[in-house]
Amino acid sequence: MTARILGVALQLFADRGYHGTSIPMILEAAGVSASSLYRLYPSKEALVNAVFLDAKGRLGAAIAAAEDPPGGGDPGVAAEGHARFARIWDALARFAAEEPAAFRFLELQDHAPYLDGASRTKELTVLAPLALACMDLKRRGVLRADVEVDVMLASAWGALVGLVKAARLGYLTLDHDKLADAREAMWRAFAADAPATAQGPNTSGAGRRGRKR
Amino acid sequence: MTARILGVALQLFADRGYHGTSIPMILEAAGVSASSLYRLYPSKEALVNAVFLDAKGRLGAAIAAAEDPPGGGDPGVAAEGHARFARIWDALARFAAEEPAAFRFLELQDHAPYLDGASRTKELTVLAPLALACMDLKRRGVLRADVEVDVMLASAWGALVGLVKAARLGYLTLDHDKLADAREAMWRAFAADAPATAQGPNTSGAGRRGRKR
Amino acid sequence: MTARILGVALQLFADRGYHGTSIPMILEAAGVSASSLYRLYPSKEALVNAVFLDAKGRLGAAIAAAEDPPGGGDPGVAAEGHARFARIWDALARFAAEEPAAFRFLELQDHAPYLDGASRTKELTVLAPLALACMDLKRRGVLRADVEVDVMLASAWGALVGLVKAARLGYLTLDHDKLADAREAMWRAFAADAPATAQGPNTSGAGRRGRKR
Amino acid sequence: MTARILGVALQLFADRGYHGTSIPMILEAAGVSASSLYRLYPSKEALVNAVFLDAKGRLGAAIAAAEDPPGGGDPGVAAEGHARFARIWDALARFAAEEPAAFRFLELQDHAPYLDGASRTKELTVLAPLALACMDLKRRGVLRADVEVDVMLASAWGALVGLVKAARLGYLTLDHDKLADAREAMWRAFAADAPATAQGPNTSGAGRRGRKR
DNA sequence: CATGAATGAGGTTTCATTCAT
DNA sequence: CATGAATGAAACCTCATTCAT
């Protein structure tokens, strides 16, 4: 039951925002009664924080999985450079595609007014691996020395969010190719030795269906 | 009076979202009575659309000014390449810095449910010059041929939004240098002949106050 | 200007009732500004009383004209009996047909809460001639002795109102014939010597276009 | 609780009209909270329609009971002619006396703007038996052939409404005798063989307490 | 005189939440 | 434990009315 509640609440919060979503809406969509919900979550704020933790947790898992590929081996060494960046980017892109509501909800502007301490902590916990990976790559000279890590993170993450948002608004249709193009562009933007004009290595495999232009 | 109302409404909508902002909040902040507001805007939706048009209009003006610099000259020819891109980026960054509420409000996820036709038209009107400039630069071989224009636009715009949002959330402090770094990174990402490892030309003038690291 | 205001107010009050009609509605329909209206009528109640007096006055005039036919002569003597009754009935029916809004407004249930003294006096002033005529006819043996005058008045007046209302609701279409039929029926109901089965004299002139059945 | 709400709503709507009755008035009179009312009736319009259906249903029951008297027997045959008419009239008069608010509410001018389909259907359902009885009596030669059924119905019903309204406004005091007088008058008005001058049969039983005049 | 701008009170309705059952 | 019924506060909006211009 909590799963269904969290699911419909996530969907509604993502679609209409926190203030735009009423408890009755959630009750109806989840098919539960007010009291049932209030026994699980003592307030609307508690619910939205639970939704946040849940969604952020899944995002964190996706990131962790990208950093620690199931194939195992020695991630710290093998995952260096472009391949490691691509794995993270692709993981985030996949998360955005597979859990659109979660992605969208987490990117809503300013959860701040209603997020509690646990949620804010989670935010940092999920972000940390990305920051660490970035700092690590920079220290090793893989990423440019003349750009701050936080600028790289914010820009690349923002670019992905921008692509997803543009797709949602109908300004473009996101497919695998475009996401890979954007990934390589971000690599060029921040890699220390990325080739300038030629297209960078495309690890997404699966022969592309013909270059445009 | 309409100026004050639009101002406080923009601020509140940016801070708390459309649904999170109540009419009484606006009334108190603007120091007007309900009826006065309702004579100017027949509904909350009409008000938010007016706010949107107003803010988007100022953004559009900033973009237009960047494309057609007041100094005059021969923009069509002189503004090619990196300098033209930099002028646009800087204009957007300046807008974000000088009108933080407007920038934030316009980037709120999904105005869609309450925006009317005029607002949607305005959205496209403002976006169009950017898309045209981008297509133009690409046609001339200044921007990469192997990346779609809409991907470039969405990525670069998203990167700027991501930077501003990260700054607002305290993940970084945006200054002129960082914005310039990000601008050059985006140039590397999408320019046809951007140098790979060396730092690109920094047109922001005024010697930088010391490189980090 | 007062004429236009009274006209649209009458129409709106008749259509939507006193409480269902707002001052802004009247202002828009009349094309005047609030202050203009408030200069003429110091309140909504004052306006509705003015409308009432105006409409009731025209009804009173119609009744008076029926009692004192323009052709002159000696109404007191010549208008005895059936012809006098028919003249009054026809006058009322004509008023209902020619001034539907006024007729309807005056028949609204319970003006009481907002009518002032002048309006209540007018009500009686207009009613009086009908009551006097009725009493006169009864005293002369033209109307039945065994039915109270007030019962006759209320029944016949109610019958006419019922016919007009039924027509408005689409339950019947009122034409000259049906109004004449009803008039004769009311005559049979209350006349001392009305024939039982045969149709009474039809003073409405203008050969009827074929009897039904 | 719905009974109390319907009761006070009926009373208030009858007294002050739909637009003149505010939800808070109803809440206070019924002693319930807004939300309680809105859980039962999703809007003021829904409430007024429920009130209408309820009141009209009771009127319909009164009519049906008059047509199909509880004493049983053979109504189809025995109830012919004057007695049948009298039973219906008396039933309506009793309804008006016993449920003044319902009678008055149902006779308010033009519910039309807020009545929904169910209410309009009910209106016809309740009216139908009267129309059928009237047509039946006319076909059998009991009612006059030269007057349309709809005119008879509208006139007689209007006469009753007129009497009740006159009584409410203080123009007369309705008692059993006067209602019987009016009933016989309507019989004379529309019966095929009603005596002209003599008083018709008075089936209301119970010797009258002295003729007036 | 005529007006547009302004207002406080009150309209209908919904919200987040609680509680008897 | 689970629920429908109930609630006070507050939401958006309109009203009858006034007043500086």
Short mmCIF file of C-alpha atoms in Angstrom, two decimals, chain C residues 14-16 19-20 104 106-110 113 123-124 127 138 144-148 150-151 154-156 158-159 161-163 165-166 168-169 171-173 178 181-182 185-186 188-200 211-213, chain D residues 14-16 19-20 104 106-110 113 123-124 127 138 144-148 150-151 154-156 158-159 161-163 165-166 168-169 171-173 178 181-182 185-186 188-200 211-213:
data_model
loop_
_atom_site.label_atom_id
_atom_site.label_comp_id
_atom_site.label_asym_id
_atom_site.label_seq_id
_atom_site.Cartn_x
_atom_site.Cartn_y
_atom_site.Cartn_z
CA ALA C 14 -37.48 39.69 -14.29
CA ASP C 15 -35.03 37.19 -15.72
CA ARG C 16 -32.88 36.50 -12.69
CA HIS C 19 -30.75 38.71 -5.65
CA GLY C 20 -29.65 37.05 -8.86
CA ARG C 104 -43.15 38.63 -14.98
CA LEU C 106 -44.46 41.98 -10.89
CA GLU C 107 -45.45 38.37 -10.40
CA LEU C 108 -42.17 37.32 -8.83
CA GLN C 109 -42.76 35.72 -5.53
CA ASP C 110 -42.22 37.86 -2.52
CA PRO C 113 -38.22 41.84 1.76
CA GLU C 123 -49.59 47.73 -5.08
CA LEU C 124 -52.86 48.47 -3.33
CA LEU C 127 -55.32 46.53 -7.17
CA LYS C 138 -71.28 41.54 -7.41
CA ARG C 144 -72.20 35.29 -8.02
CA ALA C 145 -73.28 36.12 -4.53
CA ASP C 146 -71.95 32.95 -3.01
CA VAL C 147 -68.26 33.55 -3.77
CA GLU C 148 -66.19 36.16 -2.02
CA ASP C 150 -61.20 38.24 -2.96
CA VAL C 151 -61.53 34.62 -4.05
CA ALA C 154 -57.18 35.85 -6.71
CA SER C 155 -58.48 32.95 -8.79
CA ALA C 156 -58.95 34.82 -12.04
CA GLY C 158 -53.93 33.53 -10.77
CA ALA C 159 -55.41 31.79 -13.81
CA VAL C 161 -50.64 34.29 -14.41
CA GLY C 162 -50.72 30.52 -14.70
CA LEU C 163 -51.42 30.71 -18.40
CA LYS C 165 -46.20 31.11 -16.94
CA ALA C 166 -47.17 27.87 -18.68
CA ARG C 168 -43.17 30.79 -20.88
CA LEU C 169 -42.20 27.31 -19.75
CA TYR C 171 -46.28 23.92 -21.82
CA LEU C 172 -48.59 25.74 -24.17
CA THR C 173 -48.49 28.47 -26.76
CA LYS C 178 -56.76 30.45 -25.86
CA ASP C 181 -61.26 30.64 -23.96
CA ALA C 182 -59.76 31.15 -20.55
CA ALA C 185 -64.08 30.05 -18.54
CA MET C 186 -63.41 32.53 -15.76
CA ARG C 188 -68.54 30.99 -16.27
CA ALA C 189 -66.74 30.41 -13.01
CA PHE C 190 -67.87 33.59 -11.38
CA ALA C 191 -70.77 35.11 -13.32
CA ALA C 192 -74.19 34.84 -11.75
CA ASP C 193 -76.00 33.83 -14.91
CA ALA C 194 -73.35 32.48 -17.21
CA PRO C 195 -74.63 29.76 -19.51
CA ALA C 196 -73.40 26.35 -18.49
CA THR C 197 -72.56 24.47 -21.63
CA ALA C 198 -72.82 26.79 -24.55
CA GLN C 199 -69.93 29.06 -25.24
CA GLY C 200 -70.45 32.48 -23.81
CA ARG C 211 -62.93 25.68 -33.36
CA LYS C 212 -60.85 22.73 -32.29
CA ARG C 213 -62.24 19.24 -32.08
CA ALA D 14 -38.85 29.25 -0.55
CA ASP D 15 -38.50 32.36 1.60
CA ARG D 16 -35.67 34.11 -0.15
CA HIS D 19 -29.87 33.61 -5.19
CA GLY D 20 -31.09 35.24 -2.03
CA ARG D 104 -44.15 28.00 -2.55
CA LEU D 106 -42.09 24.80 -6.44
CA GLU D 107 -44.03 27.78 -7.70
CA LEU D 108 -41.07 30.13 -7.73
CA GLN D 109 -40.73 31.73 -11.08
CA ASP D 110 -38.19 30.18 -13.32
CA PRO D 113 -31.44 28.53 -14.91
CA GLU D 123 -41.41 18.14 -13.38
CA LEU D 124 -42.99 16.38 -16.33
CA LEU D 127 -47.44 16.92 -14.23
CA LYS D 138 -62.48 15.58 -21.68
CA ARG D 144 -65.83 20.99 -22.15
CA ALA D 145 -64.84 20.12 -25.68
CA ASP D 146 -64.18 23.72 -26.69
CA VAL D 147 -61.34 24.42 -24.31
CA GLU D 148 -57.90 22.92 -24.69
CA ASP D 150 -53.50 22.76 -21.42
CA VAL D 151 -55.58 25.88 -20.93
CA ALA D 154 -52.78 26.11 -16.51
CA SER D 155 -55.84 28.12 -15.49
CA ALA D 156 -56.99 25.92 -12.66
CA GLY D 158 -52.83 29.07 -11.62
CA ALA D 159 -56.02 29.87 -9.77
CA VAL D 161 -51.50 29.25 -6.84
CA GLY D 162 -53.08 32.68 -6.98
CA LEU D 163 -55.26 31.92 -3.99
CA LYS D 165 -50.20 33.60 -2.89
CA ALA D 166 -52.97 36.09 -2.08
CA ARG D 168 -49.65 34.68 1.94
CA LEU D 169 -49.62 38.35 1.06
CA TYR D 171 -55.13 39.78 0.73
CA LEU D 172 -57.38 37.04 1.97
CA THR D 173 -57.43 34.31 4.56
CA LYS D 178 -63.03 29.50 0.22
CA ASP D 181 -65.79 27.85 -3.49
CA ALA D 182 -62.84 28.25 -5.80
CA ALA D 185 -65.87 27.86 -9.64
CA MET D 186 -63.17 26.07 -11.58
CA ARG D 188 -68.11 25.56 -13.57
CA ALA D 189 -65.40 27.06 -15.70
CA PHE D 190 -64.43 23.85 -17.38
CA ALA D 191 -67.14 21.20 -16.83
CA ALA D 192 -69.31 20.37 -19.80
CA ASP D 193 -72.60 20.37 -17.95
CA ALA D 194 -72.03 22.47 -14.90
CA PRO D 195 -75.11 24.39 -13.85
CA ALA D 196 -74.80 28.05 -14.54
CA THR D 197 -76.29 29.90 -11.64
CA ALA D 198 -77.04 27.41 -8.93
CA GLN D 199 -74.18 26.37 -6.73
CA GLY D 200 -72.64 23.13 -7.92
CA ARG D 211 -73.09 30.96 3.84
CA LYS D 212 -71.77 34.44 3.60
CA ARG D 213 -73.90 37.37 2.53
#
